[in-house]
PDB file of C-alpha atoms in Angstrom:
ATOM      1  CA  MET A 209     -15.389  -2.411 -42.182  1.00 96.00           C
ATOM      2  CA  LYS A 210     -13.133   0.423 -41.005  1.00 98.00           C
ATOM      3  CA  VAL A 211      -9.823   0.533 -42.877  1.00 98.00           C
ATOM      4  CA  ILE A 212      -6.579   2.473 -42.715  1.00 98.00           C
ATOM      5  CA  LEU A 213      -4.506   2.209 -45.881  1.00 98.00           C
ATOM      6  CA  ASP A 214      -0.781   2.433 -45.148  1.00 97.00           C
ATOM      7  CA  CYS A 215       0.880   2.884 -48.520  1.00 94.00           C
ATOM      8  CA  ASP A 216       3.598   4.250 -50.752  1.00 91.00           C
ATOM      9  CA  ASN A 217       1.257   5.599 -53.418  1.00 91.00           C
ATOM     10  CA  THR A 218       2.979   6.655 -56.628  1.00 88.00           C
ATOM     11  CA  MET A 219       0.003   6.403 -58.965  1.00 83.00           C
ATOM     12  CA  GLY A 220       0.594   9.280 -61.373  1.00 81.00           C
ATOM     13  CA  VAL A 221       4.351   9.476 -60.844  1.00 83.00           C
ATOM     14  CA  ARG A 222       6.250   8.766 -64.060  1.00 85.00           C
ATOM     15  CA  LYS A 223       7.714   5.240 -64.286  1.00 79.00           C
ATOM     16  CA  SER A 224       6.064   4.171 -61.031  1.00 77.00           C
ATOM     17  CA  ASP A 225       3.467   1.584 -60.173  1.00 78.00           C
ATOM     18  CA  VAL A 226      -0.239   2.190 -59.696  1.00 83.00           C
ATOM     19  CA  ASP A 227      -1.272  -0.527 -57.221  1.00 85.00           C
ATOM     20  CA  ASP A 228      -1.618   1.735 -54.176  1.00 88.00           C
ATOM     21  CA  GLY A 229      -3.835   4.262 -55.940  1.00 90.00           C
ATOM     22  CA  LEU A 230      -6.020   1.509 -57.377  1.00 92.00           C
ATOM     23  CA  THR A 231      -6.244  -0.145 -53.968  1.00 93.00           C
ATOM     24  CA  PHE A 232      -7.474   3.108 -52.459  1.00 95.00           C
ATOM     25  CA  ALA A 233     -10.018   3.603 -55.270  1.00 94.00           C
ATOM     26  CA  TYR A 234     -11.445   0.110 -54.782  1.00 96.00           C
ATOM     27  CA  LEU A 235     -11.622   0.541 -51.008  1.00 97.00           C
ATOM     28  CA  TYR A 236     -13.186   4.002 -51.184  1.00 97.00           C
ATOM     29  CA  ALA A 237     -15.830   2.889 -53.681  1.00 96.00           C
ATOM     30  CA  HIS A 238     -16.794  -0.275 -51.785  1.00 97.00           C
ATOM     31  CA  PRO A 239     -20.082   0.236 -49.918  1.00 97.00           C
ATOM     32  CA  ASP A 240     -18.979  -1.889 -46.939  1.00 98.00           C
ATOM     33  CA  VAL A 241     -15.675  -0.072 -46.366  1.00 98.00           C
ATOM     34  CA  GLU A 242     -15.093   3.130 -44.418  1.00 98.00           C
ATOM     35  CA  VAL A 243     -11.601   4.435 -45.173  1.00 98.00           C
ATOM     36  CA  GLN A 244     -10.463   6.121 -41.971  1.00 98.00           C
ATOM     37  CA  GLY A 245      -7.274   7.522 -43.450  1.00 98.00           C
ATOM     38  CA  ILE A 246      -4.244   7.027 -45.635  1.00 98.00           C
ATOM     39  CA  THR A 247      -0.867   6.872 -43.936  1.00 97.00           C
ATOM     40  CA  CYS A 248       2.034   7.478 -46.315  1.00 96.00           C
ATOM     41  CA  THR A 249       5.398   5.795 -46.195  1.00 92.00           C
ATOM     42  CA  PHE A 250       8.502   5.524 -48.341  1.00 85.00           C
ATOM     43  CA  ALA A 251       9.315   2.592 -50.670  1.00 79.00           C
ATOM     44  CA  ASN A 252       8.154   3.184 -54.261  1.00 73.00           C
ATOM     45  CA  ASN A 253       9.597   6.653 -53.827  1.00 75.00           C
ATOM     46  CA  ASN A 254      10.666   8.877 -50.950  1.00 74.00           C
ATOM     47  CA  GLU A 255       8.033   9.815 -48.384  1.00 86.00           C
ATOM     48  CA  HIS A 256       7.841  13.421 -49.583  1.00 84.00           C
ATOM     49  CA  VAL A 257       6.893  12.358 -53.137  1.00 87.00           C
ATOM     50  CA  VAL A 258       4.440   9.735 -51.857  1.00 89.00           C
ATOM     51  CA  TYR A 259       2.704  12.171 -49.495  1.00 95.00           C
ATOM     52  CA  TYR A 260       2.290  15.034 -51.973  1.00 93.00           C
ATOM     53  CA  ASN A 261       1.349  12.640 -54.758  1.00 93.00           C
ATOM     54  CA  THR A 262      -1.374  11.162 -52.550  1.00 95.00           C
ATOM     55  CA  LEU A 263      -2.677  14.639 -51.698  1.00 96.00           C
ATOM     56  CA  GLN A 264      -2.805  15.391 -55.435  1.00 95.00           C
ATOM     57  CA  MET A 265      -4.661  12.119 -56.092  1.00 94.00           C
ATOM     58  CA  MET A 266      -7.240  13.040 -53.454  1.00 95.00           C
ATOM     59  CA  GLU A 267      -7.655  16.502 -54.981  1.00 96.00           C
ATOM     60  CA  ASP A 268      -8.019  15.029 -58.485  1.00 94.00           C
ATOM     61  CA  LEU A 269     -10.671  12.612 -57.204  1.00 94.00           C
ATOM     62  CA  GLU A 270     -12.350  15.436 -55.234  1.00 96.00           C
ATOM     63  CA  ILE A 271     -12.169  13.401 -52.026  1.00 96.00           C
ATOM     64  CA  THR A 272     -12.049  15.578 -48.934  1.00 96.00           C
ATOM     65  CA  ASP A 273     -13.313  13.225 -46.218  1.00 96.00           C
ATOM     66  CA  VAL A 274     -10.221  10.996 -45.879  1.00 98.00           C
ATOM     67  CA  PRO A 275      -7.177  12.331 -44.025  1.00 98.00           C
ATOM     68  CA  VAL A 276      -3.726  11.798 -45.541  1.00 98.00           C
ATOM     69  CA  LEU A 277      -0.844  11.634 -43.069  1.00 97.00           C
ATOM     70  CA  LYS A 278       2.926  11.800 -43.439  1.00 96.00           C
ATOM     71  CA  GLY A 279       4.989   8.887 -42.211  1.00 95.00           C
ATOM     72  CA  GLY A 280       8.658   8.469 -41.481  1.00 85.00           C
ATOM     73  CA  ARG A 281      11.180   9.207 -44.202  1.00 87.00           C
ATOM     74  CA  THR A 282      13.594   6.363 -43.415  1.00 85.00           C
ATOM     75  CA  PRO A 283      13.615   2.980 -41.671  1.00 86.00           C
ATOM     76  CA  GLY A 284      13.374   3.570 -37.939  1.00 88.00           C
ATOM     77  CA  ALA A 285      11.840   7.048 -38.291  1.00 90.00           C
ATOM     78  CA  TYR A 286       8.865   6.289 -36.085  1.00 94.00           C
ATOM     79  CA  ASP A 287       7.956   9.742 -34.786  1.00 94.00           C
ATOM     80  CA  SER A 288       5.422  10.850 -37.399  1.00 97.00           C
ATOM     81  CA  GLU A 289       1.857  12.006 -37.786  1.00 97.00           C
ATOM     82  CA  ALA A 290       1.078   8.713 -39.573  1.00 98.00           C
ATOM     83  CA  VAL A 291       2.214   6.669 -36.559  1.00 98.00           C
ATOM     84  CA  ASN A 292       0.237   8.900 -34.193  1.00 98.00           C
ATOM     85  CA  PHE A 293      -2.855   8.574 -36.404  1.00 98.00           C
ATOM     86  CA  LEU A 294      -2.574   4.774 -36.518  1.00 98.00           C
ATOM     87  CA  VAL A 295      -2.249   4.461 -32.749  1.00 98.00           C
ATOM     88  CA  ASP A 296      -4.919   7.062 -31.935  1.00 98.00           C
ATOM     89  CA  THR A 297      -7.459   5.678 -34.419  1.00 98.00           C
ATOM     90  CA  VAL A 298      -6.964   2.098 -33.249  1.00 98.00           C
ATOM     91  CA  ASN A 299      -7.248   3.137 -29.590  1.00 98.00           C
ATOM     92  CA  LYS A 300     -10.508   4.992 -30.328  1.00 98.00           C
ATOM     93  CA  ASN A 301     -11.878   1.952 -32.204  1.00 98.00           C
ATOM     94  CA  PRO A 302     -10.417  -1.154 -30.528  1.00 97.00           C
ATOM     95  CA  GLY A 303     -11.064  -4.352 -32.464  1.00 98.00           C
ATOM     96  CA  GLU A 304     -12.625  -2.476 -35.389  1.00 98.00           C
ATOM     97  CA  ILE A 305      -9.761  -1.259 -37.585  1.00 98.00           C
ATOM     98  CA  THR A 306      -8.279  -3.283 -40.419  1.00 98.00           C
ATOM     99  CA  VAL A 307      -4.867  -1.969 -41.451  1.00 98.00           C
ATOM    100  CA  ILE A 308      -3.857  -2.670 -45.036  1.00 97.00           C
ATOM    101  CA  ALA A 309      -0.106  -2.124 -45.309  1.00 95.00           C
ATOM    102  CA  ILE A 310       1.177  -2.096 -48.874  1.00 92.00           C
ATOM    103  CA  GLY A 311       4.328  -0.009 -48.552  1.00 87.00           C
ATOM    104  CA  SER A 312       7.312  -0.225 -46.240  1.00 87.00           C
ATOM    105  CA  MET A 313       6.442  -1.333 -42.721  1.00 90.00           C
ATOM    106  CA  CYS A 314       7.919   1.816 -41.125  1.00 93.00           C
ATOM    107  CA  ASN A 315       4.578   3.196 -39.904  1.00 96.00           C
ATOM    108  CA  ILE A 316       3.417  -0.209 -38.663  1.00 96.00           C
ATOM    109  CA  ALA A 317       6.673  -0.721 -36.753  1.00 95.00           C
ATOM    110  CA  GLY A 318       6.305   2.786 -35.377  1.00 97.00           C
ATOM    111  CA  ALA A 319       2.763   2.083 -34.187  1.00 98.00           C
ATOM    112  CA  TYR A 320       3.971  -1.042 -32.402  1.00 97.00           C
ATOM    113  CA  THR A 321       6.896   0.848 -30.863  1.00 97.00           C
ATOM    114  CA  LYS A 322       4.587   3.590 -29.607  1.00 97.00           C
ATOM    115  CA  ASP A 323       1.948   1.106 -28.381  1.00 98.00           C
ATOM    116  CA  PRO A 324       3.201  -2.482 -27.845  1.00 98.00           C
ATOM    117  CA  GLU A 325      -0.451  -3.633 -27.701  1.00 98.00           C
ATOM    118  CA  PHE A 326      -1.191  -2.159 -31.149  1.00 98.00           C
ATOM    119  CA  PHE A 327      -1.516  -5.557 -32.857  1.00 98.00           C
ATOM    120  CA  GLU A 328      -3.866  -6.820 -30.159  1.00 98.00           C
ATOM    121  CA  LYS A 329      -6.164  -3.815 -30.681  1.00 98.00           C
ATOM    122  CA  ILE A 330      -6.569  -3.976 -34.455  1.00 98.00           C
ATOM    123  CA  HIS A 331      -9.152  -6.199 -36.102  1.00 98.00           C
ATOM    124  CA  ARG A 332      -6.795  -7.385 -38.814  1.00 97.00           C
ATOM    125  CA  LEU A 333      -3.490  -6.556 -40.472  1.00 97.00           C
ATOM    126  CA  ILE A 334      -3.220  -7.247 -44.193  1.00 96.00           C
ATOM    127  CA  VAL A 335       0.257  -6.965 -45.695  1.00 94.00           C
ATOM    128  CA  MET A 336       1.060  -7.051 -49.397  1.00 86.00           C
ATOM    129  CA  GLY A 337       4.648  -7.649 -50.410  1.00 69.00           C
ATOM    130  CA  GLY A 338       6.157  -5.792 -53.311  1.00 63.00           C
ATOM    131  CA  ILE A 339       8.935  -5.920 -55.804  1.00 61.00           C
ATOM    132  CA  LEU A 340      12.585  -6.197 -54.861  1.00 62.00           C
ATOM    133  CA  GLU A 341      14.065  -4.570 -57.954  1.00 63.00           C
ATOM    134  CA  PRO A 342      13.567  -1.174 -59.606  1.00 60.00           C
ATOM    135  CA  LEU A 343      10.546  -0.925 -61.887  1.00 49.00           C
ATOM    136  CA  TYR A 344      12.638   0.368 -64.784  1.00 46.00           C
TER     137      TYR A 344
END
C-alpha cells in the first residue's frame, strides 16, 4: 500500500503530543506499506516547527528515502510544496495512494483546490481528528 502521511508532527517538541511520529514509525516499519512522503502542516504547532521537527526525526531515525515537504502556514495557504507533492504523486499513481491526514486539513484542501478530481484519484483518505484544547 502506498501512503502519504499528512501530519503536524511534534514528537520530540516539549509539551507536545507524539501521535504523528508514532504513526510514521508504525507505517514505515510495516512490510506492506510504502511511505511515499510526509507532508507537514500546522496544528500542534506552527508549520515551521512541524517541518523542521520532522526533518530532525528523520535524521535521528537515519531515514533518507522518504521526502518531507512543507505545507501552508495558515488556513487557506494552499500554494506549497506539500500540496504540489500530493497532487503530483496522486496523478502519477492514480487509484494507488492512501492519504492519512492527521493534522489540519490545509494541505488536503489545497490539493483539492489545485486538482478538483484529487479525491477521485486517491485510493483512500483516512482522517484522524484531534484535540480541541491546548495539551497543557
